[in-house]
Coordinates of C-alpha atoms in Angstrom, one line a residue:
M1 CA -22.3 -21.3 -6.9
M2 CA -21.6 -21.4 -10.6
Q3 CA -24.2 -22.9 -12.9
L4 CA -22.9 -25.4 -15.4
P5 CA -23.2 -24.1 -19.0
A6 CA -26.0 -25.4 -21.2
S7 CA -24.4 -24.2 -24.4
L8 CA -21.4 -25.5 -26.3
P9 CA -18.2 -24.0 -24.9
N10 CA -16.3 -21.9 -27.5
A11 CA -12.9 -22.7 -28.8
S12 CA -11.2 -20.7 -26.0
S13 CA -12.5 -23.3 -23.5
Y14 CA -9.8 -25.6 -24.8
L15 CA -6.9 -23.1 -25.0
G16 CA -5.9 -22.5 -21.4
P17 CA -7.0 -22.0 -17.8
S18 CA -7.5 -18.2 -18.0
S19 CA -8.3 -17.7 -21.7
E20 CA -11.7 -16.2 -20.8
G21 CA -10.6 -14.4 -17.7
K22 CA -12.3 -16.9 -15.4
E23 CA -11.1 -19.8 -13.3
L24 CA -13.4 -22.6 -12.2
L25 CA -11.0 -23.6 -9.5
P26 CA -7.9 -22.0 -7.9
R27 CA -4.6 -23.4 -9.0
A28 CA -4.3 -25.4 -5.7
G29 CA -7.7 -27.0 -6.4
F30 CA -6.6 -28.3 -9.8
I31 CA -3.4 -29.7 -8.3
T32 CA -5.4 -31.4 -5.6
L33 CA -7.7 -33.0 -8.2
S34 CA -4.6 -34.1 -10.2
I35 CA -3.1 -35.8 -7.1
V36 CA -6.4 -37.5 -6.2
M37 CA -6.8 -38.9 -9.7
A38 CA -3.2 -40.1 -9.6
M39 CA -4.0 -41.9 -6.4
F40 CA -6.7 -43.8 -8.2
T41 CA -5.1 -44.1 -11.6
V42 CA -1.7 -45.6 -10.7
P43 CA -3.2 -48.5 -8.5
A44 CA -5.8 -49.1 -11.2
I45 CA -3.2 -49.5 -13.9
V46 CA -1.1 -51.8 -11.7
L47 CA -4.0 -53.9 -10.4
N48 CA -5.8 -54.4 -13.7
S49 CA -2.5 -55.1 -15.5
T50 CA -1.8 -57.7 -12.9
V51 CA -5.2 -59.3 -13.4
I52 CA -4.6 -59.6 -17.1
V53 CA -1.0 -60.9 -16.9
V54 CA -1.8 -63.4 -14.2
S55 CA -4.8 -64.7 -16.0
L56 CA -2.9 -65.2 -19.2
M57 CA 0.0 -66.9 -17.6
N58 CA -2.0 -69.2 -15.3
K59 CA -3.7 -72.0 -17.2
Q60 CA -6.1 -72.7 -14.3
L61 CA -7.5 -69.2 -14.6
R62 CA -8.1 -69.5 -18.3
Q63 CA -11.5 -71.0 -17.9
P64 CA -14.8 -69.7 -19.2
L65 CA -16.1 -68.4 -15.9
N66 CA -13.1 -66.1 -15.6
Y67 CA -13.3 -64.6 -19.1
A68 CA -15.6 -61.8 -17.7
L69 CA -13.1 -61.0 -15.0
V70 CA -10.4 -60.5 -17.5
N71 CA -12.7 -58.5 -19.8
M72 CA -13.5 -56.2 -16.9
A73 CA -9.8 -55.7 -16.2
V74 CA -9.2 -54.8 -19.8
A75 CA -12.0 -52.3 -19.8
D76 CA -10.9 -50.8 -16.5
L77 CA -7.3 -50.6 -17.7
G78 CA -8.6 -48.7 -20.8
T79 CA -10.5 -46.3 -18.5
A80 CA -7.4 -45.7 -16.4
L81 CA -5.1 -45.2 -19.4
T82 CA -7.4 -42.8 -21.1
G83 CA -9.7 -41.0 -18.6
G84 CA -7.4 -41.5 -15.6
V85 CA -4.0 -40.4 -17.1
L86 CA -5.6 -37.6 -19.0
S87 CA -7.4 -36.3 -15.9
V88 CA -4.1 -36.3 -14.0
V89 CA -2.3 -34.3 -16.8
N90 CA -5.2 -31.9 -17.5
N91 CA -5.8 -31.1 -13.9
A92 CA -2.1 -30.5 -13.4
L93 CA -2.3 -28.0 -16.3
G94 CA -5.6 -26.5 -15.1
Y95 CA -7.5 -27.0 -18.4
F96 CA -8.3 -29.6 -21.0
S97 CA -5.3 -29.6 -23.3
L98 CA -6.4 -31.8 -26.3
G99 CA -8.8 -29.4 -28.1
R100 CA -12.3 -30.1 -29.3
T101 CA -11.4 -33.2 -31.3
G102 CA -9.4 -34.6 -28.4
C103 CA -12.5 -34.0 -26.1
I104 CA -14.7 -36.1 -28.4
I105 CA -12.1 -38.9 -28.6
E106 CA -11.5 -38.9 -24.8
G107 CA -15.2 -38.7 -24.0
F108 CA -16.0 -41.6 -26.3
S109 CA -13.1 -43.7 -25.2
V110 CA -13.8 -43.3 -21.4
A111 CA -17.5 -43.9 -21.9
L112 CA -16.9 -47.0 -24.0
F113 CA -14.6 -48.5 -21.5
G114 CA -16.7 -47.4 -18.5
I115 CA -20.0 -48.8 -19.8
T116 CA -18.3 -52.0 -20.9
S117 CA -16.9 -52.5 -17.4
L118 CA -20.3 -51.7 -15.9
C119 CA -22.0 -54.2 -18.2
T120 CA -19.4 -56.8 -17.3
V121 CA -20.3 -56.5 -13.6
A122 CA -23.9 -57.4 -14.6
L123 CA -22.5 -60.2 -16.8
I124 CA -20.6 -61.7 -13.9
A125 CA -23.8 -61.6 -11.8
I126 CA -25.7 -63.5 -14.6
E127 CA -22.9 -66.1 -15.0
R128 CA -22.7 -66.8 -11.2
M129 CA -26.5 -67.2 -11.2
F130 CA -26.4 -69.4 -14.2
V131 CA -23.8 -71.7 -12.8
V132 CA -25.4 -72.1 -9.4
S133 CA -29.1 -71.9 -10.1
K134 CA -29.1 -73.6 -13.6
P135 CA -32.3 -71.9 -14.8
L136 CA -32.0 -73.7 -18.1
G137 CA -31.6 -77.1 -16.6
P138 CA -28.5 -79.3 -16.9
I139 CA -26.9 -77.0 -19.5
S140 CA -23.2 -76.4 -18.6
F141 CA -21.5 -73.0 -18.8
Q142 CA -19.3 -73.3 -21.8
T143 CA -16.7 -71.2 -23.6
K144 CA -19.2 -70.0 -26.2
H145 CA -21.4 -68.6 -23.5
A146 CA -18.5 -66.7 -21.9
V147 CA -17.2 -65.4 -25.2
G148 CA -20.8 -64.4 -26.2
G149 CA -21.3 -62.5 -22.9
V150 CA -18.0 -60.6 -23.3
A151 CA -18.7 -59.7 -26.9
L152 CA -22.2 -58.5 -25.9
S153 CA -20.7 -56.1 -23.2
W154 CA -18.6 -54.4 -25.9
V155 CA -21.3 -54.3 -28.5
W156 CA -23.8 -52.9 -26.1
S157 CA -21.4 -50.2 -25.0
L158 CA -20.5 -49.4 -28.5
I159 CA -24.1 -49.1 -29.6
W160 CA -24.9 -46.5 -26.9
N161 CA -21.7 -44.5 -27.0
T162 CA -21.5 -44.1 -30.8
P163 CA -24.6 -42.0 -31.3
P164 CA -23.0 -38.7 -30.1
L165 CA -20.4 -39.1 -32.9
F166 CA -23.3 -38.9 -35.4
G167 CA -25.5 -36.2 -33.9
W168 CA -27.7 -37.9 -31.3
G169 CA -26.2 -36.4 -28.1
R170 CA -22.6 -35.2 -28.0
Y171 CA -19.4 -35.3 -25.9
E172 CA -18.5 -32.2 -24.0
L173 CA -16.4 -30.8 -21.2
E174 CA -17.7 -31.7 -17.8
G175 CA -17.1 -30.5 -14.2
V176 CA -14.2 -28.2 -13.9
G177 CA -13.4 -28.6 -17.6
T178 CA -10.5 -31.0 -17.5
S179 CA -12.3 -34.1 -18.8
C180 CA -15.1 -34.9 -21.3
A181 CA -18.2 -37.1 -21.2
P182 CA -21.7 -37.3 -22.7
D183 CA -23.2 -33.8 -22.5
W184 CA -25.7 -33.9 -19.6
H185 CA -26.3 -30.2 -19.7
N186 CA -27.6 -29.5 -23.2
R187 CA -31.4 -28.8 -23.1
D188 CA -32.0 -29.6 -26.7
P189 CA -34.7 -32.4 -27.0
N190 CA -32.4 -34.4 -29.2
N191 CA -29.7 -34.5 -26.5
V192 CA -32.2 -35.0 -23.6
S193 CA -33.7 -38.0 -25.4
Y194 CA -30.3 -39.5 -25.7
I195 CA -29.3 -39.0 -22.1
L196 CA -32.6 -40.5 -20.9
C197 CA -32.1 -43.6 -23.0
Y198 CA -28.4 -43.8 -21.9
F199 CA -29.3 -43.6 -18.3
L200 CA -32.0 -46.3 -18.6
L201 CA -30.1 -48.8 -20.7
C202 CA -26.6 -48.3 -19.5
F203 CA -27.1 -47.6 -15.7
A204 CA -30.6 -48.8 -14.6
V205 CA -30.7 -52.0 -16.6
P206 CA -27.3 -53.3 -15.4
F207 CA -28.2 -52.5 -11.8
L208 CA -31.5 -54.4 -12.0
I209 CA -29.7 -57.4 -13.6
I210 CA -27.2 -57.4 -10.8
V211 CA -29.9 -57.4 -8.1
A212 CA -32.1 -59.9 -9.8
S213 CA -29.3 -62.3 -10.6
Y214 CA -27.8 -62.4 -7.1
S215 CA -31.2 -62.5 -5.5
K216 CA -31.9 -65.7 -7.5
L217 CA -28.5 -67.1 -6.6
I218 CA -28.9 -66.6 -2.9
Y219 CA -32.5 -68.0 -3.0
T220 CA -31.2 -71.1 -4.7
L221 CA -28.4 -71.6 -2.1
R222 CA -31.0 -71.2 0.7
Q223 CA -33.1 -73.9 -0.9
V224 CA -30.2 -76.2 -1.2
S225 CA -29.2 -75.6 2.4
A226 CA -32.7 -76.1 3.7
M227 CA -33.1 -79.4 1.8
G228 CA -29.8 -80.7 3.1
Y229 CA -28.3 -81.4 -0.3
I230 CA -24.9 -80.4 0.9
E231 CA -23.5 -81.9 4.1
G232 CA -21.4 -80.3 6.7
G233 CA -23.0 -76.8 6.3
A234 CA -21.3 -76.2 3.0
A235 CA -24.4 -74.7 1.4
A236 CA -24.8 -72.3 4.4
K237 CA -21.2 -71.3 4.1
A238 CA -21.5 -70.7 0.3
E239 CA -24.7 -68.7 1.0
A240 CA -22.9 -66.5 3.5
K241 CA -19.9 -65.9 1.1
V242 CA -22.2 -65.0 -1.8
A243 CA -24.2 -62.7 0.5
R244 CA -21.1 -60.8 1.5
M245 CA -20.1 -60.6 -2.1
V246 CA -23.5 -59.2 -3.1
V247 CA -23.5 -56.6 -0.4
L248 CA -20.0 -55.5 -1.3
M249 CA -20.7 -55.5 -5.0
V250 CA -23.9 -53.5 -4.7
V251 CA -22.4 -51.0 -2.3
T252 CA -19.4 -50.3 -4.5
F253 CA -21.6 -50.2 -7.6
L254 CA -23.8 -47.6 -5.9
V255 CA -20.9 -45.6 -4.5
S256 CA -19.2 -45.5 -7.9
W257 CA -22.1 -45.0 -10.3
L258 CA -25.2 -43.7 -8.5
P259 CA -23.8 -40.2 -7.9
Y260 CA -22.9 -39.9 -11.5
A261 CA -26.2 -41.2 -12.8
T262 CA -28.1 -39.0 -10.3
L263 CA -26.2 -35.9 -11.4
A264 CA -27.1 -36.6 -15.0
L265 CA -30.8 -37.0 -14.1
V266 CA -30.8 -33.8 -12.0
V267 CA -29.2 -31.8 -14.7
V268 CA -31.6 -33.1 -17.4
S269 CA -34.8 -32.7 -15.3
H270 CA -33.8 -29.5 -13.6
P271 CA -31.5 -27.6 -16.0
D272 CA -31.6 -24.4 -14.0
A273 CA -30.4 -26.1 -10.8
P274 CA -27.3 -24.3 -9.5
I275 CA -24.5 -26.9 -9.6
S276 CA -20.9 -25.8 -9.1
P277 CA -18.2 -27.2 -11.4
L278 CA -16.5 -28.9 -8.5
L279 CA -19.7 -30.6 -7.4
G280 CA -20.2 -31.8 -10.9
T281 CA -16.6 -33.2 -10.9
V282 CA -16.9 -35.4 -7.8
P283 CA -19.3 -38.0 -9.3
V284 CA -17.1 -38.3 -12.3
Y285 CA -14.1 -39.3 -10.1
L286 CA -16.2 -41.6 -8.0
A287 CA -17.2 -43.5 -11.2
K288 CA -13.6 -43.7 -12.3
S289 CA -12.7 -45.1 -8.9
S290 CA -14.4 -48.3 -9.8
T291 CA -11.3 -49.2 -11.8
V292 CA -9.6 -49.8 -8.4
Y293 CA -12.5 -51.5 -6.6
N294 CA -13.3 -54.0 -9.4
P295 CA -10.0 -56.0 -9.5
L296 CA -9.8 -56.1 -5.7
I297 CA -13.3 -57.4 -5.4
Y298 CA -13.5 -59.8 -8.3
L299 CA -10.1 -61.3 -8.5
Y300 CA -8.3 -61.0 -5.2
M301 CA -11.5 -62.1 -3.5
N302 CA -12.0 -64.8 -6.1
K303 CA -11.5 -67.7 -3.7
Q304 CA -14.4 -66.4 -1.6
V305 CA -16.8 -66.0 -4.5
Y306 CA -15.9 -68.8 -6.8
L307 CA -18.5 -71.5 -6.7

């Protein structure tokens, strides 16, 4: 197995598939990856564009509780149009075709959209919990709350994806060398400190928020059901629907993001671990696959989860 490089690739890494006399994958392997990414990217563009257009055209959907859904669709569409389309093209070519500057731009853009989407998943969990559990008392969920949450998702993502542009961490080729991302492989203490902060604040924290928010929501529904506040078993039905939603959401979150986050931690904590380029690419594509899952779960199942 080929160990991922810990040093910065030289200029020839961006010039062509065989510029150094080495191939990370056979030609058929790159074509296969291109086809796989196309299978995710095309539906992601169609689904997320549909979410945005339908929400803008339907007045009933233009309510504060749906702002986060649209925000996630915008972020996922951005991921598909940048990381998805470029992955299809670059894998078809067999190398990253945009040069060092293009690598930085692509890495930053995909990371910005991706973390914004991930934070929006946590935001949706908080909003659902807020509406059902009312932890602040009889305060209604208003437009200012929705807009503030959406703005926070972008600001938070921007805060933690900007540092590599100014020297704390960096964006670099990943996997088989056809896409770029934060550099998980550099052993420099400066870079390692950034990656650890990035993992904690952009992966672990959103996941804990999701689990805590939906746990509180389900607990509230169980209390309501037990006290008989809602007749005809409506509370029990609502509880079951939310439970299904939570299971599906957590599973897709873990499938999409846990392999990527785990790979980053393994590379940082065990820099000498032999990880093949192909193995390093799989988690990247799983993370990008969330651009397809999200609109299916959060909009097309909206009648099930809307409370």
